[in-house]
PDB file of C-alpha atoms in Angstrom:
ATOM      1  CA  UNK A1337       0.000   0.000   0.000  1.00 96.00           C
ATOM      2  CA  UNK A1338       1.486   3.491  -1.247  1.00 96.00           C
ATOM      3  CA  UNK A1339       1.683   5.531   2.226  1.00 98.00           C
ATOM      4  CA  UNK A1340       1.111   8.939   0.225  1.00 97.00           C
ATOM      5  CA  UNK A1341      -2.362  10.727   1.422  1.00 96.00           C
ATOM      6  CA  UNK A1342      -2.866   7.630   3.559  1.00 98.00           C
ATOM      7  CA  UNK A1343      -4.086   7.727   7.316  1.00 98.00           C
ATOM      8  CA  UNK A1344      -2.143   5.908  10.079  1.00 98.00           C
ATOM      9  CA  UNK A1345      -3.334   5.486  13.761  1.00 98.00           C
ATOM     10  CA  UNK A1346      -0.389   4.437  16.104  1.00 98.00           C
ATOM     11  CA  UNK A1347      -0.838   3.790  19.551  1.00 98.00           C
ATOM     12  CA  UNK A1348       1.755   4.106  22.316  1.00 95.00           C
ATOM     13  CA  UNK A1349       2.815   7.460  19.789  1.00 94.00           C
ATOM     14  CA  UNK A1350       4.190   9.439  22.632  1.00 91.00           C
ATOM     15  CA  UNK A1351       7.324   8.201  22.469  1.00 90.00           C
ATOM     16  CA  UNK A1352       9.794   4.710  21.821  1.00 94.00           C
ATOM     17  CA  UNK A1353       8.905   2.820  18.965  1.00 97.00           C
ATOM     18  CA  UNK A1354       5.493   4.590  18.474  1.00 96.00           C
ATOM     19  CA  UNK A1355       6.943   8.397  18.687  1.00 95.00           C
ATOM     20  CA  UNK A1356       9.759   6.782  15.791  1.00 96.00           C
ATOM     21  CA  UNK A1357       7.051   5.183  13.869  1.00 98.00           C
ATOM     22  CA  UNK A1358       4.419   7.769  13.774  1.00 97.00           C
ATOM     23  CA  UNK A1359       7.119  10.179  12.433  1.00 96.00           C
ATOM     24  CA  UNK A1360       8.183   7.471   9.706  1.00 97.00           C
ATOM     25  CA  UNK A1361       4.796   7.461   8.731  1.00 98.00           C
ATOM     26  CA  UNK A1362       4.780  11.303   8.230  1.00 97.00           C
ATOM     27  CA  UNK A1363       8.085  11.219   6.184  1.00 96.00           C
ATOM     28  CA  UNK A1364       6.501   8.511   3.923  1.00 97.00           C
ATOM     29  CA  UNK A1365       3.462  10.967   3.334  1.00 97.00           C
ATOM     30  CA  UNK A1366       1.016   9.888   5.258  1.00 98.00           C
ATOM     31  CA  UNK A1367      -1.300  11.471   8.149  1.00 98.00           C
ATOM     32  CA  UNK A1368      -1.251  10.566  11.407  1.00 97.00           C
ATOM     33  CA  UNK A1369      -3.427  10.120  14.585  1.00 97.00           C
ATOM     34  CA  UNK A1370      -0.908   9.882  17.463  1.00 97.00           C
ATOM     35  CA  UNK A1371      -2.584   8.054  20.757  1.00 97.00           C
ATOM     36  CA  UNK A1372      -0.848   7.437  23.861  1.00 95.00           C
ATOM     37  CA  UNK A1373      -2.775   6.951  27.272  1.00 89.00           C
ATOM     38  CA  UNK A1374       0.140   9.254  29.725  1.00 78.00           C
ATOM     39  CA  UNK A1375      -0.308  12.275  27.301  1.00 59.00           C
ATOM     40  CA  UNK A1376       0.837  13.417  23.731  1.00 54.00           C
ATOM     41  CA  UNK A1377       2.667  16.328  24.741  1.00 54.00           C
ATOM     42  CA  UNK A1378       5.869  14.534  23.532  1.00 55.00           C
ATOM     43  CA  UNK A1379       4.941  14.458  20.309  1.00 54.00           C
ATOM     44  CA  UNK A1380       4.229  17.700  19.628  1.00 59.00           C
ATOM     45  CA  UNK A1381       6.157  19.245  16.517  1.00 72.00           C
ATOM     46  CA  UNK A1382       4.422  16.947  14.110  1.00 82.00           C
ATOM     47  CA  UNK A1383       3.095  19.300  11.556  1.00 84.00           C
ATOM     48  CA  UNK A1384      -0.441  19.851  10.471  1.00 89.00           C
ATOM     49  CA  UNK A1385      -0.354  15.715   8.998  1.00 94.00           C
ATOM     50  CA  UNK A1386      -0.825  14.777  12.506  1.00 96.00           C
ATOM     51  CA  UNK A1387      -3.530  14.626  15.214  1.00 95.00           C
ATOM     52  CA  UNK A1388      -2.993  13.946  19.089  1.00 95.00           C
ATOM     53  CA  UNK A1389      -5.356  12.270  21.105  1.00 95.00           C
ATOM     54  CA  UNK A1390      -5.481  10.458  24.466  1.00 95.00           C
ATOM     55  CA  UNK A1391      -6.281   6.804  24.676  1.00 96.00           C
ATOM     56  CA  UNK A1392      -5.975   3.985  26.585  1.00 97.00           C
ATOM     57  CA  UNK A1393      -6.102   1.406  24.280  1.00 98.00           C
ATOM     58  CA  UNK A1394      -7.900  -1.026  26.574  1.00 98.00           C
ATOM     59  CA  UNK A1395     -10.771   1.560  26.269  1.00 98.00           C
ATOM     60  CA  UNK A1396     -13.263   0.439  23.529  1.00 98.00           C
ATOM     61  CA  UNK A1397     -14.826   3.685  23.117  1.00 98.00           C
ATOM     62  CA  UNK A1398     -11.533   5.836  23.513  1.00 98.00           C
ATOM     63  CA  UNK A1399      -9.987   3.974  21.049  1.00 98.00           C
ATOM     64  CA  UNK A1400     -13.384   4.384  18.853  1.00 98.00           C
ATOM     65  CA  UNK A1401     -12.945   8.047  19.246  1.00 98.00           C
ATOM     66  CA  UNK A1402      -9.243   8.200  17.996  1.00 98.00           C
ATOM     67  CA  UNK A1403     -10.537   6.195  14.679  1.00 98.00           C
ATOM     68  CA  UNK A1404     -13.213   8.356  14.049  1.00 98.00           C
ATOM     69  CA  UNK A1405     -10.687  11.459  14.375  1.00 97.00           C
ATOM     70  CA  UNK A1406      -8.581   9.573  11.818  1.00 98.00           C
ATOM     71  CA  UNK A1407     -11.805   9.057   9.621  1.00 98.00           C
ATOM     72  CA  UNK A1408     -13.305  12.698  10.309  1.00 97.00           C
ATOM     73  CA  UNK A1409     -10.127  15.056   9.750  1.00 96.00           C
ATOM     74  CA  UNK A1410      -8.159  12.927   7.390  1.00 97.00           C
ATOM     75  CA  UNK A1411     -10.463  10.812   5.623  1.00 96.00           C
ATOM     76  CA  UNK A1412     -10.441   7.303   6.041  1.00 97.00           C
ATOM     77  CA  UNK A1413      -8.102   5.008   8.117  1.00 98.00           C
ATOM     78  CA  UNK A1414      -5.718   2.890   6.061  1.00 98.00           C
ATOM     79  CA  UNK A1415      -2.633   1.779   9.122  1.00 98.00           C
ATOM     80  CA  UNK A1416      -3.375   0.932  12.435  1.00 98.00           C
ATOM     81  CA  UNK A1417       0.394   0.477  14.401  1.00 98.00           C
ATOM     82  CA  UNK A1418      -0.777  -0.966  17.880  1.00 98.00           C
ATOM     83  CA  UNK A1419       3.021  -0.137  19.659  1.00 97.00           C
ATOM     84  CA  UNK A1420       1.257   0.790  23.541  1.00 95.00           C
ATOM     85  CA  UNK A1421       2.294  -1.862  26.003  1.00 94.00           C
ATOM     86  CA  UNK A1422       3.507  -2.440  29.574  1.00 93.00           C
ATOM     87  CA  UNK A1423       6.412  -4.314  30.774  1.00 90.00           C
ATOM     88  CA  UNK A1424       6.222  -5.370  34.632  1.00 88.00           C
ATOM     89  CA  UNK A1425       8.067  -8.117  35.455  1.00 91.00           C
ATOM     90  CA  UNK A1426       7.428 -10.624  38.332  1.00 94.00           C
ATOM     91  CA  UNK A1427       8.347 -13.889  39.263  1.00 95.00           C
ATOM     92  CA  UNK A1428       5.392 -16.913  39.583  1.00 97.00           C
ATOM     93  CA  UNK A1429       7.075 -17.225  43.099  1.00 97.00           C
ATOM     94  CA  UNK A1430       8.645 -13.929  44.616  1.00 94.00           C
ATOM     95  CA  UNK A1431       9.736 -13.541  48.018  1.00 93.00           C
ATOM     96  CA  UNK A1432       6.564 -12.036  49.045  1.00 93.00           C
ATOM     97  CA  UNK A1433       4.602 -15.575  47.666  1.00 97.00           C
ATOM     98  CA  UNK A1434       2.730 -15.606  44.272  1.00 97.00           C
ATOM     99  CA  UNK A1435       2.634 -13.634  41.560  1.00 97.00           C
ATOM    100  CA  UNK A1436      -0.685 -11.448  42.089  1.00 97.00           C
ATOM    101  CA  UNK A1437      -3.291 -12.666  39.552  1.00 97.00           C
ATOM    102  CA  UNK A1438      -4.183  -9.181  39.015  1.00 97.00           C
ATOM    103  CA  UNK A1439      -0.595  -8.006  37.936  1.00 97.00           C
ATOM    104  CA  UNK A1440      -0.761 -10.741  35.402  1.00 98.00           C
ATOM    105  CA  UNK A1441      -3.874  -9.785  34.208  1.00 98.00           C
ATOM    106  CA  UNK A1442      -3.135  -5.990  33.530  1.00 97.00           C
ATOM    107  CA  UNK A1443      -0.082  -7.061  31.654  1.00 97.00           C
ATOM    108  CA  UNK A1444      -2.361  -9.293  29.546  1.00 98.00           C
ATOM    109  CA  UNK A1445      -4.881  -6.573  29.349  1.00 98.00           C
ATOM    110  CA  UNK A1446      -2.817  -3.555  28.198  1.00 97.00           C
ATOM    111  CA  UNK A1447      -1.053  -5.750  25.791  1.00 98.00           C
ATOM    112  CA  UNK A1448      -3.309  -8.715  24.187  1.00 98.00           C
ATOM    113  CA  UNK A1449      -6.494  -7.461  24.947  1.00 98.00           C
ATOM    114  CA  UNK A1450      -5.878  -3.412  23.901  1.00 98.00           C
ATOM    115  CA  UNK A1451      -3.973  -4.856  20.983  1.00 98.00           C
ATOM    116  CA  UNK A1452      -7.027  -6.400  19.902  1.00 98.00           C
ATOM    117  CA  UNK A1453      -9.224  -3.851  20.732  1.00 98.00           C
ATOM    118  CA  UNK A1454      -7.212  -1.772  18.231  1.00 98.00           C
ATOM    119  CA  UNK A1455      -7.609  -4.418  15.500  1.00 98.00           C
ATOM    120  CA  UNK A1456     -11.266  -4.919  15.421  1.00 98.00           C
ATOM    121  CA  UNK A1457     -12.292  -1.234  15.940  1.00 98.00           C
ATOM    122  CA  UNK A1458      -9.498  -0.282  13.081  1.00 98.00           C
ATOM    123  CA  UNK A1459     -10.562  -3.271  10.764  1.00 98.00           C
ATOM    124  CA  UNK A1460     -14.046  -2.332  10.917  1.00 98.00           C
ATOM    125  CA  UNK A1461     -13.236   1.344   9.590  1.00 98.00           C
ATOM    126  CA  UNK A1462     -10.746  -0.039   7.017  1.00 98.00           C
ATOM    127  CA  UNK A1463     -13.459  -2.492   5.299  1.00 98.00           C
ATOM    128  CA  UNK A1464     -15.247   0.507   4.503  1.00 97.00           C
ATOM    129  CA  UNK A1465     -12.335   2.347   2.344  1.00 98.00           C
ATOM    130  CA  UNK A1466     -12.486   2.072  -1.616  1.00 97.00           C
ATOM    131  CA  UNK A1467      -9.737  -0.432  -2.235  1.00 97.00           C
ATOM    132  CA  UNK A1468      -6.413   0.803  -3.524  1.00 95.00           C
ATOM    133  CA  UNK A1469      -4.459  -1.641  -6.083  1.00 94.00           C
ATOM    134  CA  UNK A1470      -6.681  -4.002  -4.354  1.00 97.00           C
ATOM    135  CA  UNK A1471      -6.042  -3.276  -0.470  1.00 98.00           C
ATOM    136  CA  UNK A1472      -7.797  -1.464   2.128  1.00 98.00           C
ATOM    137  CA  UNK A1473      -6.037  -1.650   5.106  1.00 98.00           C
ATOM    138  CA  UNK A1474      -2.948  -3.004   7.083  1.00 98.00           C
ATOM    139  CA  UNK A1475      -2.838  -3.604  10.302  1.00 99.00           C
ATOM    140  CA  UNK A1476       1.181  -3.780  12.001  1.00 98.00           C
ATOM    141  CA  UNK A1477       0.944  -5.300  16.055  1.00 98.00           C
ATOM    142  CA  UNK A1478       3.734  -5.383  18.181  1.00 98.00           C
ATOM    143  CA  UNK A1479       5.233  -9.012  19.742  1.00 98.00           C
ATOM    144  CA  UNK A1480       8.623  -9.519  20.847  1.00 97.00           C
ATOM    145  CA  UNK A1481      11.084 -12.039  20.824  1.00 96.00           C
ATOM    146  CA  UNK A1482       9.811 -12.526  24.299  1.00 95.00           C
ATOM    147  CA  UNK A1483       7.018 -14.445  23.035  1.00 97.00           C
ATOM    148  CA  UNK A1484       9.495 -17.118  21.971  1.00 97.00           C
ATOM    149  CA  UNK A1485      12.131 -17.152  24.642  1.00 96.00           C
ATOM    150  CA  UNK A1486      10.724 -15.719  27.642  1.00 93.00           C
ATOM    151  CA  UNK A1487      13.149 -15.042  30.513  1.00 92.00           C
ATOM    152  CA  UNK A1488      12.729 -15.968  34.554  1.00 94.00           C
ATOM    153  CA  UNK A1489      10.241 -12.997  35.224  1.00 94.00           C
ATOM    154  CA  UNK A1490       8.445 -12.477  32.289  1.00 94.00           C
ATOM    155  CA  UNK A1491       5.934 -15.304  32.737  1.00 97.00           C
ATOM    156  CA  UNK A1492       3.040 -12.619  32.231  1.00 97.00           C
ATOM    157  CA  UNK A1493       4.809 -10.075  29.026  1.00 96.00           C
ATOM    158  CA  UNK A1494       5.878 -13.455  27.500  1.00 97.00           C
ATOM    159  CA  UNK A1495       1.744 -14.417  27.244  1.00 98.00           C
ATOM    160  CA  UNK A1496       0.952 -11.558  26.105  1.00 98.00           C
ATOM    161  CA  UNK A1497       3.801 -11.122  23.308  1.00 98.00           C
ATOM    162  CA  UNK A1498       2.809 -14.848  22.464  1.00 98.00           C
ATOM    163  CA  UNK A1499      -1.001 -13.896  22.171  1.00 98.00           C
ATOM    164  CA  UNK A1500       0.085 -10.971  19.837  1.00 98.00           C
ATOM    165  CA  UNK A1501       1.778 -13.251  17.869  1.00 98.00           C
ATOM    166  CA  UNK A1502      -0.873 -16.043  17.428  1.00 98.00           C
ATOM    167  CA  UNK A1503      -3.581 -13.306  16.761  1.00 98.00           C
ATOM    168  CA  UNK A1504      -1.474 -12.492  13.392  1.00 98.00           C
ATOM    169  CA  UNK A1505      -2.390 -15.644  11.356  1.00 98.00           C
ATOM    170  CA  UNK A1506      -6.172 -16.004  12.197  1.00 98.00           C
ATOM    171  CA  UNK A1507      -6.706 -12.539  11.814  1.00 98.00           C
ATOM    172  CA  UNK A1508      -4.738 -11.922   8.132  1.00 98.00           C
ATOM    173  CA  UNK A1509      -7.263 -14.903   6.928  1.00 98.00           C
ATOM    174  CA  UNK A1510     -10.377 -13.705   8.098  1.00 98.00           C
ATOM    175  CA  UNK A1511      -9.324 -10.218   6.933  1.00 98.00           C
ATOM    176  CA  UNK A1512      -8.170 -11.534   3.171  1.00 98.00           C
ATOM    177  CA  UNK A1513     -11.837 -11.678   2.502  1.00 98.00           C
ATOM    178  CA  UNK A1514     -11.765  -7.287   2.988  1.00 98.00           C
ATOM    179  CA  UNK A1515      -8.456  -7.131   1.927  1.00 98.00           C
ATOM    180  CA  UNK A1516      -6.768  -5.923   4.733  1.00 98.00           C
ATOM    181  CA  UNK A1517      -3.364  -7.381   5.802  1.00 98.00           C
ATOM    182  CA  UNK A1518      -2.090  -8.163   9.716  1.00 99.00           C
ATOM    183  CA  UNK A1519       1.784  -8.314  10.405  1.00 99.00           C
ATOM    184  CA  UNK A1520       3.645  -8.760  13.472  1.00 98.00           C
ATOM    185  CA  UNK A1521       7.187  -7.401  14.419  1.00 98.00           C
ATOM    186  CA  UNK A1522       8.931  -9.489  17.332  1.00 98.00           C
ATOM    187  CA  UNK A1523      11.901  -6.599  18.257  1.00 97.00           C
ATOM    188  CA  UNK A1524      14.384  -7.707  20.517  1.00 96.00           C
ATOM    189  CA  UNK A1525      15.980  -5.257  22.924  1.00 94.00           C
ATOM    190  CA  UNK A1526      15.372  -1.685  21.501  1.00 95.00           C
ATOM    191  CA  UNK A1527      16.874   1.619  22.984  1.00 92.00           C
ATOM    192  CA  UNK A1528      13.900   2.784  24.820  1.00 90.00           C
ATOM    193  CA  UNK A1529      12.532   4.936  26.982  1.00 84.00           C
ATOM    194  CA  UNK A1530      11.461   1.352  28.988  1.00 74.00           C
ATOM    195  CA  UNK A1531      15.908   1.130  28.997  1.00 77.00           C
ATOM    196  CA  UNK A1532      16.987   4.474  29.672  1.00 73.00           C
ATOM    197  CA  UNK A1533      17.022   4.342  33.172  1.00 66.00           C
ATOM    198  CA  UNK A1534      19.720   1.697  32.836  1.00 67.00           C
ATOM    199  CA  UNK A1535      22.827   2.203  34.159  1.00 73.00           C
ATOM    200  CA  UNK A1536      25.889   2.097  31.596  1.00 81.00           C
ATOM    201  CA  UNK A1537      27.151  -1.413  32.636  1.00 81.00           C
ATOM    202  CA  UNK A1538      23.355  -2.893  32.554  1.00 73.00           C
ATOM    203  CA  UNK A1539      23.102  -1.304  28.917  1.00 78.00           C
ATOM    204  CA  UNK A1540      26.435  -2.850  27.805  1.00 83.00           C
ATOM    205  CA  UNK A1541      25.192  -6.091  28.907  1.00 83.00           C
ATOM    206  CA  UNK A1542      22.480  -6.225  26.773  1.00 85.00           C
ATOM    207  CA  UNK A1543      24.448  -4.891  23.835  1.00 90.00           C
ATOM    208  CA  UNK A1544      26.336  -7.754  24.565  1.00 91.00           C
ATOM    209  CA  UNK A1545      24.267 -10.354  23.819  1.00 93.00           C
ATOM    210  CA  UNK A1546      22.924  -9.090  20.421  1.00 96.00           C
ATOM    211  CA  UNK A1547      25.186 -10.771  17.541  1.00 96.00           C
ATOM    212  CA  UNK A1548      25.218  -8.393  15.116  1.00 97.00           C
ATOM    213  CA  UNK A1549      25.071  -5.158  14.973  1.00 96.00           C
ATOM    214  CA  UNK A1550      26.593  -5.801  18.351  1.00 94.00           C
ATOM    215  CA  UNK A1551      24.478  -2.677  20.162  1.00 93.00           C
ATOM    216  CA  UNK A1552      20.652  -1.702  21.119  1.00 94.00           C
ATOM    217  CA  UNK A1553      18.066  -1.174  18.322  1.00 96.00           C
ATOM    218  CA  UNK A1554      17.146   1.350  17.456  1.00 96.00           C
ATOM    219  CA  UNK A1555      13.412   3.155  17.314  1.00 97.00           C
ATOM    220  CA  UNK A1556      13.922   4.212  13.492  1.00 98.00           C
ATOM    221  CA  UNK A1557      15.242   0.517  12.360  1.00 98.00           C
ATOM    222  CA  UNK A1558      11.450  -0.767  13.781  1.00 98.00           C
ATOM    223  CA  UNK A1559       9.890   2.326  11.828  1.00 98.00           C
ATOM    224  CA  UNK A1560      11.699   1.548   8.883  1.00 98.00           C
ATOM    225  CA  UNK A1561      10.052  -2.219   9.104  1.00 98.00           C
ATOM    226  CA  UNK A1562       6.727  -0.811   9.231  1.00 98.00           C
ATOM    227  CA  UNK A1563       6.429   1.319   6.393  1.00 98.00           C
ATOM    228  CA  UNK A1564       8.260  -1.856   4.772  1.00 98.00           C
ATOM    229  CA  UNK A1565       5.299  -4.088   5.929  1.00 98.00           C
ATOM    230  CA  UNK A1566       2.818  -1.425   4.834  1.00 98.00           C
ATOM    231  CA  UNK A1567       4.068  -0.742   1.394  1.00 98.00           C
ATOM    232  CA  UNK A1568       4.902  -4.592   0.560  1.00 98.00           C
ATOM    233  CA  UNK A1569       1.772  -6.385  -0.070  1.00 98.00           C
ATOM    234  CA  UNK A1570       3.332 -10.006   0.086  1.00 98.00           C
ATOM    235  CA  UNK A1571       4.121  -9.595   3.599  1.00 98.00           C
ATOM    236  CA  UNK A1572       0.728 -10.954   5.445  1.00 98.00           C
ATOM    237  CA  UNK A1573       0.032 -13.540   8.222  1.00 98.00           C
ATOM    238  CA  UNK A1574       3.954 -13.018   9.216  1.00 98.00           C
ATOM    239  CA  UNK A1575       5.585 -12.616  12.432  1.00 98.00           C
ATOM    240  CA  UNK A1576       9.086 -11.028  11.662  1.00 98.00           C
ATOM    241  CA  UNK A1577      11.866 -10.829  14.353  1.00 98.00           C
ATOM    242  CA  UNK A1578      13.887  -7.742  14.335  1.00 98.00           C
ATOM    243  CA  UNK A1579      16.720  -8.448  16.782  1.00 97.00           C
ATOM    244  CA  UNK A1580      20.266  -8.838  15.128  1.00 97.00           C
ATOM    245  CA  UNK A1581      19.894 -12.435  15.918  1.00 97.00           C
ATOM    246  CA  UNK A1582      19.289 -12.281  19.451  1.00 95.00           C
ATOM    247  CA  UNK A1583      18.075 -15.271  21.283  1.00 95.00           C
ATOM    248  CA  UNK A1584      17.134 -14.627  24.439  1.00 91.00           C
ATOM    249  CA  UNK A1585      18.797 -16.931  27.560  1.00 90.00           C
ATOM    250  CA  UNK A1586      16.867 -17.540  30.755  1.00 91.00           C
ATOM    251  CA  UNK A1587      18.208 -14.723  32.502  1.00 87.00           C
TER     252      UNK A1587
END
């Protein structure tokens, strides 16, 4: 799909990979509906192309209301980037006993569920767009190569990554029939705002592991894979690991 005088809605915009792909996006020529749930006010500067809006994605009818923005000022709603998530780790069995069922569940919320949410709210506004070279929409969710090799303390963000990725299959088929495509990326260990609290030897550490190039990701390298996914329409159904060969240990 041709980005030009397109629409894209990216959740978790405010920043990280969302702030990196909603401005890849605007580069490629297309409008954008930022949405991040803790504010938008860092990314302001986008240029007249792009609309702010509060959401939490988890939200049905706040995440409604940032699709119809996308539909109302900019005229239709071709991308949906679903990049919001939460990363709490906890072990089954801490110190203080058990992992509290409802810390698992808010990680599975904000990140299976409100992924999801974003998908059939953004589907149902792309089935209605006049096809173009025979698409209407693509849908791009976030996973991680945490879905595959979860580490000790990641029992609840591994689910969720893994629900991410098993949504993309199911959903691309179902879709084919209003020709609108769903692709996962599965990054590995990004430069962040989630890592920038790190001290210098922790960040080292996890450059460390990552084969080649031996270093963090970075934001624009994930952006770049988007507007790839978007603009090739043979990629569909995928889950596609962007993480310099990293495989993740236990710990």
């Amino acid at each position: 799909m041709r980005l030009e005088g397109k629409t894209a809605l990216v959740t978790g915009g405010g920043s990280g990979l969302g702030g990196a792909t909603a401005r890849g996006l605007l580069d490629a020529g297309a409008s954008v509906v930022v949405a991040d749930v803790v504010g938008t006010d860092r990314a302001g500067g986008l240029g007249e192309r792009a609309a702010l809006v509060t959401a939490d994605v988890t939200d049905p009818r706040q995440v409604q209301a940032a699709v119809d923005l996308a539909v109302k000022r900019f005229g239709g709603l071709h991308v949906a980037v679903s990049c919001a998530g939460v990363a709490s780790p906890g072990r089954v069995l801490g110190r203080r006993g058990p992992l509290p069922l409802d810390r698992f569940a808010e990680v599975i919320r904000v990140n299976l569920v409100g992924t999801f949410n974003l998908v059939r709210l953004a589907a149902a506004a792309m089935a209605r767009n006049e096809p173009d070279e025979g698409e209407r929409g693509v849908l791009v969710n976030t996973a991680s190569v945490a879905a595959f090799e979860g580490q000790v303390g990641q029992a609840a963000y591994a689910a969720s990554k893994a629900g991410v990725a098993g949504l993309t299959l199911p959903v691309a088929r179902e879709l084919a029939a209003h020709l609108v495509r769903c692709v996962a990326i599965a990054p590995g260990i990004f430069d962040t705002p989630m890592l920038a609290g790190l001290p210098e030897p922790a960040r080292a550490s996890l450059e460390g592991q990552v084969p080649h190039p031996r270093r963090l990701g970075r934001p624009a390298e994930f952006a770049a894979l988007v507007r790839h996914v978007v603009e090739n329409p043979m990629l569909n159904g995928a889950v596609v690991r962007l993480d310099g060969a990293l495989r993740l240990g236990p710990r």
